[in-house]
Amino acid sequence: MTRTTTLVALALMAVAGRPEVGEAQAPPVVQLADSMDLVFEREVFQYPAYVRRNPFVALVNSTAGGPRFEELNLLGVVHHQNPLYSVALFGVGSVSNAGGGGGGGGGGGGALFETHRLRRGDILGNTRIVDISQDRVVVEVEEFGMTERHVIELPRADQGGPS
């Protein structure tokens, strides 16, 4: 056979295999295997490693009284070579009201300024003293069940601190 007759024969075979426009196509024959392999896939779940907060505990601890971290001002540090004897002085409130009453004669009105002397390990409100050095205090602040560490530095004389 020549090349032309081969192409014509292939074309006729392709046309003969196609159904006509009006004919219905038979569904393809599906052959089932004698044995089927079952494949089991497992889902793997990973949970965060940190400890989750108990959802049944109140967010704001009503038993922990005292000022909050944002209200504290570091006034001074009494530093000792032994860190257990060092003391940090914190002020809470407005310094302008520290006199108590303002010029009216007998001390009415009550002071809005409080001073707290804290040592290592002491807790004031939501703040715990971790370390006291000559010019800074390291504290841990607990809010909403999470603890953050902050460093409070004494302001220097050129930054508005005591001279």
CSV table of C-alpha atoms in Angstrom, one decimal:
chain,number,residue,atom,x,y,z
A,1,MET,CA,0.0,0.0,0.0
A,2,THR,CA,1.0,3.4,-0.8
A,3,ARG,CA,1.0,6.2,1.6
A,4,THR,CA,-2.2,7.8,0.2
A,5,THR,CA,-4.2,4.6,0.4
A,6,THR,CA,-3.0,4.1,4.1
A,7,LEU,CA,-4.3,7.6,5.0
A,8,VAL,CA,-7.6,7.0,3.3
A,9,ALA,CA,-8.0,3.7,5.1
A,10,LEU,CA,-7.3,5.3,8.4
A,11,ALA,CA,-9.8,8.1,7.8
A,12,LEU,CA,-12.5,5.6,6.8
A,13,MET,CA,-11.9,3.6,10.0
A,14,ALA,CA,-12.2,6.8,12.1
A,15,VAL,CA,-15.5,7.8,10.5
A,16,ALA,CA,-16.8,4.2,10.8
A,17,GLY,CA,-16.1,4.2,14.6
A,18,ARG,CA,-18.0,7.5,15.2
A,19,PRO,CA,-21.7,7.3,16.0
A,20,GLU,CA,-24.1,9.2,13.8
A,21,VAL,CA,-25.7,12.4,15.0
A,22,GLY,CA,-29.0,10.8,16.0
A,23,GLU,CA,-27.5,7.6,17.5
A,24,ALA,CA,-27.2,7.2,21.3
A,25,GLN,CA,-23.8,6.4,22.6
A,26,ALA,CA,-23.3,3.3,24.7
A,27,PRO,CA,-21.8,4.0,28.1
A,28,PRO,CA,-18.1,3.1,28.4
A,29,VAL,CA,-17.4,-0.3,29.7
A,30,VAL,CA,-15.8,-0.2,33.2
A,31,GLN,CA,-13.8,-3.2,34.1
A,32,LEU,CA,-13.5,-3.9,37.8
A,33,ALA,CA,-10.3,-5.2,39.2
A,34,ASP,CA,-10.4,-8.6,41.0
A,35,SER,CA,-9.0,-7.0,44.2
A,36,MET,CA,-9.0,-3.4,45.3
A,37,ASP,CA,-6.4,-1.9,47.6
A,38,LEU,CA,-7.9,0.2,50.4
A,39,VAL,CA,-6.0,3.3,51.4
A,40,PHE,CA,-6.5,4.9,54.8
A,41,GLU,CA,-5.4,8.5,55.2
A,42,ARG,CA,-5.3,10.0,58.7
A,43,GLU,CA,-5.6,13.6,59.6
A,44,VAL,CA,-3.0,14.9,61.9
A,45,PHE,CA,-3.8,17.7,64.2
A,46,GLN,CA,-1.2,19.9,65.9
A,47,TYR,CA,-2.0,22.2,68.8
A,48,PRO,CA,0.1,25.1,70.0
A,49,ALA,CA,2.7,24.3,72.6
A,50,TYR,CA,2.0,27.2,74.9
A,51,VAL,CA,-0.5,26.9,77.8
A,52,ARG,CA,-3.9,28.2,76.9
A,53,ARG,CA,-5.7,30.5,79.3
A,54,ASN,CA,-8.6,29.0,81.2
A,55,PRO,CA,-11.8,30.4,79.6
A,56,PHE,CA,-13.7,30.1,82.8
A,57,VAL,CA,-11.4,32.4,84.8
A,58,ALA,CA,-12.4,36.1,84.9
A,59,LEU,CA,-10.1,38.3,82.7
A,60,VAL,CA,-9.9,41.0,85.3
A,61,ASN,CA,-8.8,39.6,88.7
A,62,SER,CA,-10.9,41.4,91.3
A,63,THR,CA,-8.9,40.1,94.2
A,64,ALA,CA,-5.7,41.8,93.0
A,65,GLY,CA,-6.1,45.4,94.2
A,66,GLY,CA,-3.6,48.1,93.8
A,67,PRO,CA,-2.4,50.3,91.0
A,68,ARG,CA,-1.9,49.1,87.5
A,69,PHE,CA,1.5,49.1,85.8
A,70,GLU,CA,0.5,52.1,83.6
A,71,GLU,CA,0.0,54.2,86.8
A,72,LEU,CA,3.4,53.5,88.3
A,73,ASN,CA,6.3,56.0,88.2
A,74,LEU,CA,9.8,55.0,89.2
A,75,LEU,CA,11.0,57.7,91.6
A,76,GLY,CA,14.3,56.3,92.8
A,77,VAL,CA,16.4,53.3,93.7
A,78,VAL,CA,18.2,52.5,96.9
A,79,HIS,CA,20.8,50.1,95.6
A,80,HIS,CA,22.7,47.6,97.8
A,81,GLN,CA,25.4,45.1,96.8
A,82,ASN,CA,23.1,42.3,97.8
A,83,PRO,CA,20.1,42.5,95.5
A,84,LEU,CA,17.8,41.2,98.2
A,85,TYR,CA,18.3,44.5,100.1
A,86,SER,CA,17.8,46.9,97.2
A,87,VAL,CA,14.6,48.9,97.3
A,88,ALA,CA,12.7,50.6,94.4
A,89,LEU,CA,10.6,53.6,95.1
A,90,PHE,CA,7.4,53.9,93.0
A,91,GLY,CA,4.9,56.7,93.0
A,92,VAL,CA,1.3,56.4,92.0
A,93,GLY,CA,-0.9,59.4,91.3
A,94,SER,CA,-0.2,63.1,90.5
A,95,VAL,CA,2.9,64.7,92.1
A,96,SER,CA,1.2,68.1,92.1
A,97,ASN,CA,-1.3,66.9,94.7
A,98,ALA,CA,1.3,65.4,97.0
A,99,GLY,CA,0.9,68.1,99.6
A,100,GLY,CA,-2.6,67.0,100.4
A,101,GLY,CA,-4.7,70.0,100.3
A,102,GLY,CA,-3.3,72.9,98.6
A,103,GLY,CA,-3.3,76.1,100.7
A,104,GLY,CA,-6.6,76.0,102.4
A,105,GLY,CA,-5.7,75.7,106.0
A,106,GLY,CA,-6.1,72.3,107.5
A,107,GLY,CA,-5.1,69.3,105.3
A,108,GLY,CA,-8.5,68.5,103.7
A,109,GLY,CA,-9.0,66.8,100.4
A,110,GLY,CA,-6.7,63.8,100.9
A,111,ALA,CA,-3.5,63.1,99.0
A,112,LEU,CA,-3.8,61.6,95.5
A,113,PHE,CA,-0.1,60.6,95.6
A,114,GLU,CA,1.2,57.4,97.1
A,115,THR,CA,4.7,56.1,97.5
A,116,HIS,CA,5.5,52.4,97.5
A,117,ARG,CA,8.8,50.8,98.6
A,118,LEU,CA,9.2,47.5,96.8
A,119,ARG,CA,11.9,44.8,97.0
A,120,ARG,CA,12.7,41.9,94.7
A,121,GLY,CA,9.7,39.6,94.5
A,122,ASP,CA,7.1,42.1,95.8
A,123,ILE,CA,3.8,42.5,94.0
A,124,LEU,CA,1.9,45.7,93.5
A,125,GLY,CA,-1.3,45.5,91.6
A,126,ASN,CA,-0.6,43.6,88.4
A,127,THR,CA,3.2,44.2,88.6
A,128,ARG,CA,5.9,42.0,90.2
A,129,ILE,CA,9.5,43.2,90.8
A,130,VAL,CA,12.0,40.8,89.2
A,131,ASP,CA,15.3,42.7,89.6
A,132,ILE,CA,16.6,46.0,90.9
A,133,SER,CA,19.8,47.6,89.7
A,134,GLN,CA,21.3,51.1,90.1
A,135,ASP,CA,19.4,52.8,87.4
A,136,ARG,CA,16.7,50.5,86.3
A,137,VAL,CA,14.1,48.0,87.6
A,138,VAL,CA,12.9,44.9,85.8
A,139,VAL,CA,9.2,44.0,86.3
A,140,GLU,CA,6.7,41.4,85.1
A,141,VAL,CA,3.3,42.6,84.3
A,142,GLU,CA,0.3,40.2,84.2
A,143,GLU,CA,-2.6,41.2,82.1
A,144,PHE,CA,-5.4,38.9,80.9
A,145,GLY,CA,-3.5,35.8,81.9
A,146,MET,CA,-0.4,36.7,80.0
A,147,THR,CA,2.9,37.9,81.5
A,148,GLU,CA,5.2,40.5,79.9
A,149,ARG,CA,8.6,41.7,81.1
A,150,HIS,CA,9.3,45.4,81.1
A,151,VAL,CA,12.4,47.5,82.1
A,152,ILE,CA,11.8,50.8,83.8
A,153,GLU,CA,14.8,53.1,83.8
A,154,LEU,CA,15.4,56.1,86.1
A,155,PRO,CA,15.2,59.3,84.2
A,156,ARG,CA,18.6,61.1,84.1
A,157,ALA,CA,19.0,64.7,85.0
A,158,ASP,CA,19.2,65.8,81.3
A,159,GLN,CA,15.9,64.0,80.7
A,160,GLY,CA,13.9,65.8,83.4
A,161,GLY,CA,14.9,63.5,86.3
A,162,PRO,CA,16.3,64.5,89.7
A,163,SER,CA,19.6,66.2,89.6
